Coordinates of N, CA, C and O in Angstrom, one line a residue:
X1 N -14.7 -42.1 -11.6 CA -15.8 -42.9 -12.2 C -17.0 -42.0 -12.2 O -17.4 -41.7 -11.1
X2 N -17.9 -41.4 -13.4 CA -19.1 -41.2 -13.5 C -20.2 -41.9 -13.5 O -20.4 -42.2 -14.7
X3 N -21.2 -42.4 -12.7 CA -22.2 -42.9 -13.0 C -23.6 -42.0 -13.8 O -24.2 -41.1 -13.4
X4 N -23.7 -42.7 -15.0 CA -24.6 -42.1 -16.0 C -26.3 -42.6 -15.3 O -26.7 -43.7 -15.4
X5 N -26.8 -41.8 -14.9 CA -28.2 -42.1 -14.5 C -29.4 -42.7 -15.9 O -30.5 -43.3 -16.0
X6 N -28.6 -42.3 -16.7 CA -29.5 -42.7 -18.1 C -30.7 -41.8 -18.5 O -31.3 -41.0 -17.7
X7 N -31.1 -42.1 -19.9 CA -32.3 -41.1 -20.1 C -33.5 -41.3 -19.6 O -34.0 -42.4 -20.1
X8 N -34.3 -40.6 -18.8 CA -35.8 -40.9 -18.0 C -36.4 -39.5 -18.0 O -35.8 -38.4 -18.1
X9 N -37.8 -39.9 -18.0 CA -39.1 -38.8 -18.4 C -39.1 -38.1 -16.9 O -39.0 -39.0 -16.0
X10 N -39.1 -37.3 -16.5 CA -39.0 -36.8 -15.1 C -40.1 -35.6 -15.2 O -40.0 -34.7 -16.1
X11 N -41.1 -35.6 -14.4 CA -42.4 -34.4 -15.2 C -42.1 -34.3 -16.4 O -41.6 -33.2 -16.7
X12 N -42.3 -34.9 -17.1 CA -42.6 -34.6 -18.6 C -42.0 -34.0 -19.2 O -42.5 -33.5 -20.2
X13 N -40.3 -34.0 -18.8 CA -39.2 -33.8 -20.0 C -38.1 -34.5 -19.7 O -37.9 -34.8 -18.5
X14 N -37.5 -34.7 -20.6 CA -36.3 -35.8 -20.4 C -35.5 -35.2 -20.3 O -35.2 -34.2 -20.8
X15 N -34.7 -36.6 -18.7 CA -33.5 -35.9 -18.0 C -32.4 -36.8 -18.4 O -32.5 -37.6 -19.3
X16 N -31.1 -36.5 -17.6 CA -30.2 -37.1 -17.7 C -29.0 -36.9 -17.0 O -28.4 -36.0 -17.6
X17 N -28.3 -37.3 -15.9 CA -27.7 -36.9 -14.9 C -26.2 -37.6 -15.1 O -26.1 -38.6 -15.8
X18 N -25.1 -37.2 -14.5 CA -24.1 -37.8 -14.8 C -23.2 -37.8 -13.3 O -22.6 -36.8 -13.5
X19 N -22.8 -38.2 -12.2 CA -22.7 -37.7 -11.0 C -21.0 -38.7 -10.8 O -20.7 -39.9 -10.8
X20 N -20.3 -37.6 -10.6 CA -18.6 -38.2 -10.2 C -18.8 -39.0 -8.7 O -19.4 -38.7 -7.7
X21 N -18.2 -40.1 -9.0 CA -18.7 -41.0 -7.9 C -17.1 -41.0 -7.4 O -16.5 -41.7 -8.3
X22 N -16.2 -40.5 -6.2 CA -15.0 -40.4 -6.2 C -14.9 -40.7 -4.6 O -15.9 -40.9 -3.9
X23 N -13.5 -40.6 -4.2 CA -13.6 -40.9 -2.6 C -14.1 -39.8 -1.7 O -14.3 -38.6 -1.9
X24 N -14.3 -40.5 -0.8 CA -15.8 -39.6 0.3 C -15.1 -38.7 0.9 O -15.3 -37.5 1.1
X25 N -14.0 -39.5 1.1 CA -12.5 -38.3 2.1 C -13.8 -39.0 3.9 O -13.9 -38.4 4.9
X26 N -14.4 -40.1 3.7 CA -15.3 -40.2 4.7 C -14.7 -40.2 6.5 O -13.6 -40.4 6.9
X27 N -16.1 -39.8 7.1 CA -16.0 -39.1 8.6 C -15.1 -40.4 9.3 O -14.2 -40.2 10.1
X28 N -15.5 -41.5 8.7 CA -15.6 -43.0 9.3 C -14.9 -43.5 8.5 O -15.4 -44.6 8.4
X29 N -13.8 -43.6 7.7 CA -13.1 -44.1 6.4 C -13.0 -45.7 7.2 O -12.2 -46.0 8.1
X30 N -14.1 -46.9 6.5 CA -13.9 -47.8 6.1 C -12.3 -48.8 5.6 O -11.9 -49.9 5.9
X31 N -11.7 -47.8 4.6 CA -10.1 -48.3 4.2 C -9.1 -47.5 4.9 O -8.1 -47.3 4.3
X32 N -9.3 -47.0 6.0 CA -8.8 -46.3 7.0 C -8.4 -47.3 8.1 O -7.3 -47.6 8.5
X33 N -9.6 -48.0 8.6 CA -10.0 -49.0 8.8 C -9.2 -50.2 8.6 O -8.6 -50.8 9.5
X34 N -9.2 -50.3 7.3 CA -9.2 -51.8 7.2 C -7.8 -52.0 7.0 O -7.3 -53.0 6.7
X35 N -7.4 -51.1 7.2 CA -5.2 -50.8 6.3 C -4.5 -51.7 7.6 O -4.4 -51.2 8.7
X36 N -4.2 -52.9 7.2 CA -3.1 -53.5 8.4 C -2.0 -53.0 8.4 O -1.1 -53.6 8.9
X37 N -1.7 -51.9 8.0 CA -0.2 -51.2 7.9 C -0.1 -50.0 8.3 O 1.0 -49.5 8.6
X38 N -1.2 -49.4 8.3 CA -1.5 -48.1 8.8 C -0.9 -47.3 7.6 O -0.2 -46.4 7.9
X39 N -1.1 -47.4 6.5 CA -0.3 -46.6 5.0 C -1.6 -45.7 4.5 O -1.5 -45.0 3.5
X40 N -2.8 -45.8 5.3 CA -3.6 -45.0 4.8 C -4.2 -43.9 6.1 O -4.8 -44.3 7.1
X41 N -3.9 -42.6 6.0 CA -4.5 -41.6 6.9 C -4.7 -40.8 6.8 O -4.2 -40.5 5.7
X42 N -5.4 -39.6 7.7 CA -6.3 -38.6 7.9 C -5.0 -37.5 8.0 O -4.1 -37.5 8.8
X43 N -5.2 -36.5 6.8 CA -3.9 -35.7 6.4 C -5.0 -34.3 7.6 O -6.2 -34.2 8.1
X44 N -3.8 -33.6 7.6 CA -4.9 -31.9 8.4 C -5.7 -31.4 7.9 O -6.4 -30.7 8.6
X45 N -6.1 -31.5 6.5 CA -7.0 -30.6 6.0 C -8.3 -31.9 6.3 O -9.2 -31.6 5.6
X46 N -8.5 -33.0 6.8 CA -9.2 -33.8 6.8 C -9.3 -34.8 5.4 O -10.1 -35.7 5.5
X47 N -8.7 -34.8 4.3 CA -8.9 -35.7 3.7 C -8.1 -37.2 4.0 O -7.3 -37.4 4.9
X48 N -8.4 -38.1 3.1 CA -7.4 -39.5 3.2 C -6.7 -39.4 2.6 O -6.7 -39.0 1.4
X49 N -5.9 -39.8 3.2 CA -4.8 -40.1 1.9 C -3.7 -41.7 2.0 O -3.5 -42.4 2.9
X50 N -3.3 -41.8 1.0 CA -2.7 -43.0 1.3 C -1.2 -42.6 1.3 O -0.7 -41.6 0.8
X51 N -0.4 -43.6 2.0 CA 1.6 -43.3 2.3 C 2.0 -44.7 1.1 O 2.1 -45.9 1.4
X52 N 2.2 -43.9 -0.2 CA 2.6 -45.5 -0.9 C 3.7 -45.9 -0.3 O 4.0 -47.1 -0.5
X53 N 4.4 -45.2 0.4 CA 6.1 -46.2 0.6 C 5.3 -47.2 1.7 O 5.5 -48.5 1.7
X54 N 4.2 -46.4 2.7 CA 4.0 -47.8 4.0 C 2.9 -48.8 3.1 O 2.5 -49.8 3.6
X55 N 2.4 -48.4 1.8 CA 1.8 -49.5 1.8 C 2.5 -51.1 0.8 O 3.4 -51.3 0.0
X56 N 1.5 -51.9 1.4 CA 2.2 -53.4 1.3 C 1.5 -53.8 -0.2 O 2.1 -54.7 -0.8
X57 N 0.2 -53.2 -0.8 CA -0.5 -53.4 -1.7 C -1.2 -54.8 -1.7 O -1.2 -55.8 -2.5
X58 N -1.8 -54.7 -0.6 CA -2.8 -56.2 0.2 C -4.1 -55.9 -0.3 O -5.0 -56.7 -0.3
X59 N -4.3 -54.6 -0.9 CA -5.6 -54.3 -1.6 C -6.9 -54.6 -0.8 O -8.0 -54.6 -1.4
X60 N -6.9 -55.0 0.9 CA -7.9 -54.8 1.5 C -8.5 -53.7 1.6 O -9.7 -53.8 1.6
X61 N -8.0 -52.2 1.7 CA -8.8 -51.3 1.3 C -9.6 -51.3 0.3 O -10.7 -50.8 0.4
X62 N -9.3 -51.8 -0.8 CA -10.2 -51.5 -2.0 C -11.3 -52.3 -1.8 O -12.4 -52.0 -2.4
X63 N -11.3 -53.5 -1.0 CA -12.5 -54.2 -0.8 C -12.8 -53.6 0.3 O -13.9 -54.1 0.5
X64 N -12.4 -52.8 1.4 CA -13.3 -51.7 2.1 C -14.5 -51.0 1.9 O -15.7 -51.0 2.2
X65 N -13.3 -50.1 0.7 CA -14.6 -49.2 0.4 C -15.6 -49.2 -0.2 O -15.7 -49.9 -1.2
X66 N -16.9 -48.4 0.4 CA -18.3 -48.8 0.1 C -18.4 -48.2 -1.1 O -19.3 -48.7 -1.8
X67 N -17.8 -47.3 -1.6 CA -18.4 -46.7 -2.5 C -17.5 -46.8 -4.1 O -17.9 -46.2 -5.1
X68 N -16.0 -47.9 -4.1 CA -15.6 -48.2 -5.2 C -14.7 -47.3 -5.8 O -14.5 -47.2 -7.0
X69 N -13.8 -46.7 -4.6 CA -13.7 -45.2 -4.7 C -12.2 -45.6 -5.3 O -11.7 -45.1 -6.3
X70 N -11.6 -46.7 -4.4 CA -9.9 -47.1 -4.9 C -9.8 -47.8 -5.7 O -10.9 -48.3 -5.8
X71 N -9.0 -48.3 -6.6 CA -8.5 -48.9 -7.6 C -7.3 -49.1 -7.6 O -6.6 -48.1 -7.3
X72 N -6.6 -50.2 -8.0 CA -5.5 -50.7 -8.4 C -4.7 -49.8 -9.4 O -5.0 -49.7 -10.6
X73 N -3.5 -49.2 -8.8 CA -2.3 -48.9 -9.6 C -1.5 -49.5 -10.0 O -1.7 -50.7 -10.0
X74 N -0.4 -48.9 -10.7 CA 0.9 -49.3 -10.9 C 1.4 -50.2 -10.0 O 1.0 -50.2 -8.8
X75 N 2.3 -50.9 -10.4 CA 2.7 -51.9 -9.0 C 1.4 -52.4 -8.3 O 2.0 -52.4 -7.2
X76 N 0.5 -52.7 -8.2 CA -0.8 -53.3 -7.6 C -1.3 -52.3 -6.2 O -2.1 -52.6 -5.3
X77 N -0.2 -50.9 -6.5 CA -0.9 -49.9 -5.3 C -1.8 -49.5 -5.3 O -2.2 -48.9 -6.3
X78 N -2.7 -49.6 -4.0 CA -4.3 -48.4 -4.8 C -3.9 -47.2 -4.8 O -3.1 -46.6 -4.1
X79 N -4.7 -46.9 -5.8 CA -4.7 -45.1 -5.8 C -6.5 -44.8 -5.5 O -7.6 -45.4 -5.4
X80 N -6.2 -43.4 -5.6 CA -8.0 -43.0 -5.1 C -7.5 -41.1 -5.6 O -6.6 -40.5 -6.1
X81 N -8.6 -40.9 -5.3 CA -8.7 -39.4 -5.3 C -8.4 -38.9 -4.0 O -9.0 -39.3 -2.9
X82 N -7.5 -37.9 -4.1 CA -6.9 -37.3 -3.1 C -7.3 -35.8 -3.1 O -6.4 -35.1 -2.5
X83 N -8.3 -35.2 -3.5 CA -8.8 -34.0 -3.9 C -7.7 -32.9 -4.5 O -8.0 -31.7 -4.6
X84 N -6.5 -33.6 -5.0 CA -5.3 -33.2 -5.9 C -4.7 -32.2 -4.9 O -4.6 -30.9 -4.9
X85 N -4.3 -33.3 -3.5 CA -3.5 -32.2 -2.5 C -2.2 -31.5 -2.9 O -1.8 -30.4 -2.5
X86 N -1.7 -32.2 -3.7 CA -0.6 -31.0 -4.1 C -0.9 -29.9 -5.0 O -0.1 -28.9 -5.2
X87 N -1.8 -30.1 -5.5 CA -2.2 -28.9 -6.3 C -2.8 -27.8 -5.1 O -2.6 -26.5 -5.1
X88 N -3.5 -28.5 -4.2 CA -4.1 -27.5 -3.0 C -3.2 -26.7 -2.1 O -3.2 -25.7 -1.5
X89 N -1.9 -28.2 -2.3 CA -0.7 -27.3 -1.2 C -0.1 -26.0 -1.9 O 0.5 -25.1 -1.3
X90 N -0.3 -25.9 -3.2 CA 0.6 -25.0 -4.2 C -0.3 -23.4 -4.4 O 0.1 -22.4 -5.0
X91 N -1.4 -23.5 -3.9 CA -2.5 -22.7 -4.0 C -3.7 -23.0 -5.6 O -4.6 -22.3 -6.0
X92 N -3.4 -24.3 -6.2 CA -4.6 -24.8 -6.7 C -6.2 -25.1 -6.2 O -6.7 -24.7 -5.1
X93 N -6.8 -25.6 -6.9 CA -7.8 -26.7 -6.8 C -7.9 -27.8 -7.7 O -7.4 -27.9 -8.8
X94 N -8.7 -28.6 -7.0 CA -8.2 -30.0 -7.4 C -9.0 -29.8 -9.4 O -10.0 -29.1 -9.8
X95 N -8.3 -30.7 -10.2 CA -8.0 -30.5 -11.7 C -9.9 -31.1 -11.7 O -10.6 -30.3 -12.4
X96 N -10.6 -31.9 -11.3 CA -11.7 -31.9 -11.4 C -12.5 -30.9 -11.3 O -13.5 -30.9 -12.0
X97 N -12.2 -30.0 -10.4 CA -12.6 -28.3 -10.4 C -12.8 -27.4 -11.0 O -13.9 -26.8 -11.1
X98 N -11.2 -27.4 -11.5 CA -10.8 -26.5 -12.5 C -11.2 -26.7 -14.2 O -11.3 -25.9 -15.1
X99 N -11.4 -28.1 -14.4 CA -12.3 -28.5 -15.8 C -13.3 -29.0 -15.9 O -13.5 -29.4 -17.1
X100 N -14.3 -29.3 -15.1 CA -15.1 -29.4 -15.4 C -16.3 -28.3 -16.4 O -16.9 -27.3 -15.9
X101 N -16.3 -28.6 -17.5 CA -17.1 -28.0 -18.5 C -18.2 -27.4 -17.7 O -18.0 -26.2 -17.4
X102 N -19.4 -28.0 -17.3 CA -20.4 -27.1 -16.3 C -20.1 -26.5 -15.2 O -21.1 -26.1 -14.5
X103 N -18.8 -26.1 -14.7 CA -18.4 -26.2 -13.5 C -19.8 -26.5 -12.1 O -20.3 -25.8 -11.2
X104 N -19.9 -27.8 -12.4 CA -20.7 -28.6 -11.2 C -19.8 -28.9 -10.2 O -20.1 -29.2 -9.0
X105 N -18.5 -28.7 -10.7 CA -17.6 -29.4 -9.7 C -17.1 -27.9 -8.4 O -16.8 -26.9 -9.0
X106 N -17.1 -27.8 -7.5 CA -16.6 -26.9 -7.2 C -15.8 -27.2 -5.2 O -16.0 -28.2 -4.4
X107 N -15.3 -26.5 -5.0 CA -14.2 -26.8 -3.9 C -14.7 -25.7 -2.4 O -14.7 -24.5 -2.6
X108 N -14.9 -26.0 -1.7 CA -15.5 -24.6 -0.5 C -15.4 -25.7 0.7 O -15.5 -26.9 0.7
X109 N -15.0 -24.6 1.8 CA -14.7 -25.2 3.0 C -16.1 -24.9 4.0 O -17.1 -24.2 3.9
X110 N -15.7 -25.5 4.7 CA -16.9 -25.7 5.9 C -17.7 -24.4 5.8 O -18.8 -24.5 5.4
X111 N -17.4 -23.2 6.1 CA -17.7 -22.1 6.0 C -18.6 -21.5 5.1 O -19.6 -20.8 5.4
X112 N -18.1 -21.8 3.6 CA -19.0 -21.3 2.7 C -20.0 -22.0 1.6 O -20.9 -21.6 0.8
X113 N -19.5 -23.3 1.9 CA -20.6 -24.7 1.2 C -21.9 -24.6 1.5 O -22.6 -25.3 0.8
X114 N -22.5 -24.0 2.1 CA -23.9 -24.0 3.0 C -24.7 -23.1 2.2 O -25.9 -23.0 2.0
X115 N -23.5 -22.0 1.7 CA -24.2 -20.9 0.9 C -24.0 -21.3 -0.7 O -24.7 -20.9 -1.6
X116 N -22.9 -22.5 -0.9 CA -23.3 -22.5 -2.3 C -24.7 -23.5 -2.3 O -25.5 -23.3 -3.2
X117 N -24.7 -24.4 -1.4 CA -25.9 -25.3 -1.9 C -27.4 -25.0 -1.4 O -28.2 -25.9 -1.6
X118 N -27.8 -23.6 -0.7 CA -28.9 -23.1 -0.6 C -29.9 -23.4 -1.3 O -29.8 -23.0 -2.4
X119 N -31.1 -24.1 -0.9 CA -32.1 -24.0 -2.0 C -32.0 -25.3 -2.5 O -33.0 -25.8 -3.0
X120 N -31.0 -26.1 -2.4 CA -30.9 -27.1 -3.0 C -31.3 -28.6 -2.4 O -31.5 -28.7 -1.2
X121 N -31.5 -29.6 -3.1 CA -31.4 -30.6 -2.4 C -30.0 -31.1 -2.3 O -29.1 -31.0 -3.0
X122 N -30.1 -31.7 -0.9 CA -28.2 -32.0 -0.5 C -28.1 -33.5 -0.2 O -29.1 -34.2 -0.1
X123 N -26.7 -34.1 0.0 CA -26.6 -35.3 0.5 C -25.2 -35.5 0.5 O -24.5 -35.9 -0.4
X124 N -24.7 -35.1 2.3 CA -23.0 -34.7 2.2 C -22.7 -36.4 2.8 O -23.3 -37.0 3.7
X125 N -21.8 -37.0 2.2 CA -21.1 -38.2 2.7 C -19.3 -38.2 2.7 O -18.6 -38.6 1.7
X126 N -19.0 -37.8 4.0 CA -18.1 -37.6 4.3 C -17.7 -36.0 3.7 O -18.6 -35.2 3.8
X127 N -16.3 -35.6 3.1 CA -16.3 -34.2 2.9 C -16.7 -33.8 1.5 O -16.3 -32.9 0.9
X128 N -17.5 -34.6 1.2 CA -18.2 -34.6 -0.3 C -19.5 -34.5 -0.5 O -20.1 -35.5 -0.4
X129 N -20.3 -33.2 -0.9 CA -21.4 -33.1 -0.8 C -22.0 -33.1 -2.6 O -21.5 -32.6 -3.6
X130 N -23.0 -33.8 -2.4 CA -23.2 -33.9 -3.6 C -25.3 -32.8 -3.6 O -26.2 -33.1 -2.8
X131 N -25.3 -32.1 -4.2 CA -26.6 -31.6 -4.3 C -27.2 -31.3 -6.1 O -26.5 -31.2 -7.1
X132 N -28.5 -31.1 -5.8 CA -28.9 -31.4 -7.0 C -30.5 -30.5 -7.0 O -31.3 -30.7 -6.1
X133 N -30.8 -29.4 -8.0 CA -32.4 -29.0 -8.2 C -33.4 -30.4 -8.3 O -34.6 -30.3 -8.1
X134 N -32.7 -31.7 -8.7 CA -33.9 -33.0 -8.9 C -33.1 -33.5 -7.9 O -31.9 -33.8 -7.9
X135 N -34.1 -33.7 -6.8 CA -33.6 -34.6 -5.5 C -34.1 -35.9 -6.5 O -33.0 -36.6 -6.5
X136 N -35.2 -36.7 -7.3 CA -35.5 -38.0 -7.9 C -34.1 -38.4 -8.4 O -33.5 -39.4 -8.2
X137 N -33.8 -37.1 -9.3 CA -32.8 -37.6 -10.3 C -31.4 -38.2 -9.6 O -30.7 -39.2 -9.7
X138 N -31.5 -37.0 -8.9 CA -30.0 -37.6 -7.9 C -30.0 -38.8 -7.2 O -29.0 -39.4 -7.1
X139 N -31.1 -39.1 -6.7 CA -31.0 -40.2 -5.8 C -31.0 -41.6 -6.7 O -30.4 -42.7 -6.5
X140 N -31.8 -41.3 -7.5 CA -31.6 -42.9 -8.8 C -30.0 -43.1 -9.2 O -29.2 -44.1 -9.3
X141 N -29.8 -41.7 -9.5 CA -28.4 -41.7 -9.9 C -27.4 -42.4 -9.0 O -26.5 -43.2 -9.5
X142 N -27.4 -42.1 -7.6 CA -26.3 -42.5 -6.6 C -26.9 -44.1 -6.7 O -26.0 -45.0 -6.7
X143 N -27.8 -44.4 -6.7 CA -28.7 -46.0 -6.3 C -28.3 -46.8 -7.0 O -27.9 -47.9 -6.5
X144 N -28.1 -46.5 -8.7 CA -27.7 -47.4 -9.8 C -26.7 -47.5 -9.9 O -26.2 -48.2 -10.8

């Protein structure tokens, strides 16, 4: 899901922001949490992921999460963004990465994230950092 910040005068030229609003992979996973079955967990590389065979599709997770991240699948299983670990297991990156037209989207581990977002304004929630040259723009963006 993209949320569109919309068109606004920002110093005196018009902006317009578009920001992937996707799962946090968060420190604290909320639908981690809330899984009476235990079908949702913390894989090694730190992301979440869900076990479709253990889940029951009780869809308490999806009213978990804070940020709207899961959705209803096939069969009434949630799905979410898994940062396309099998593409990661195979030596990919996740397909949001790899196509994104501005390449905004980009993949870096603990180690070298610090250097891509230098200079910038930041705002990491969970293993997902989102940064931005318009700390205004971004922040209206994530709010709306």
């Amino acid at each position: 899901r993209i949320v569109d910040s919309g068109a606004r005068a920002i110093g005196g030229t018009l902006q317009r922001d578009f920001v992937p609003t996707l799962c946090q992979h968060c420190d604290d996973a909320a639908c981690l949490a809330a899984c009476p079955t235990e079908a949702i967990g913390r894989a090694a590389d730190g992301t979440i992921q869900i076990d479709r065979e253990a889940c029951v599709a009780c869809g308490v997770c999806i009213e978990a999460c804070p940020f709207g991240a899961i959705e209803t699948g096939e069969g009434n299983t949630p799905v979410k963004c898994t940062l396309c670990s099998q593409r990661r297991t195979e030596g990919g990156i996740p397909s949001c990465a790899q196509h994104c037209i501005g390449a905004a989207i980009t993949l870096a581990d603990e180690g070298t994230w610090e250097a891509l977002v230098a200079g910038r304004h930041r705002w990491r929630s969970g293993r997902i950092v989102y940064c931005s040259e318009k700390w205004a723009s971004l922040g209206e963006a994530l709010a709306g």
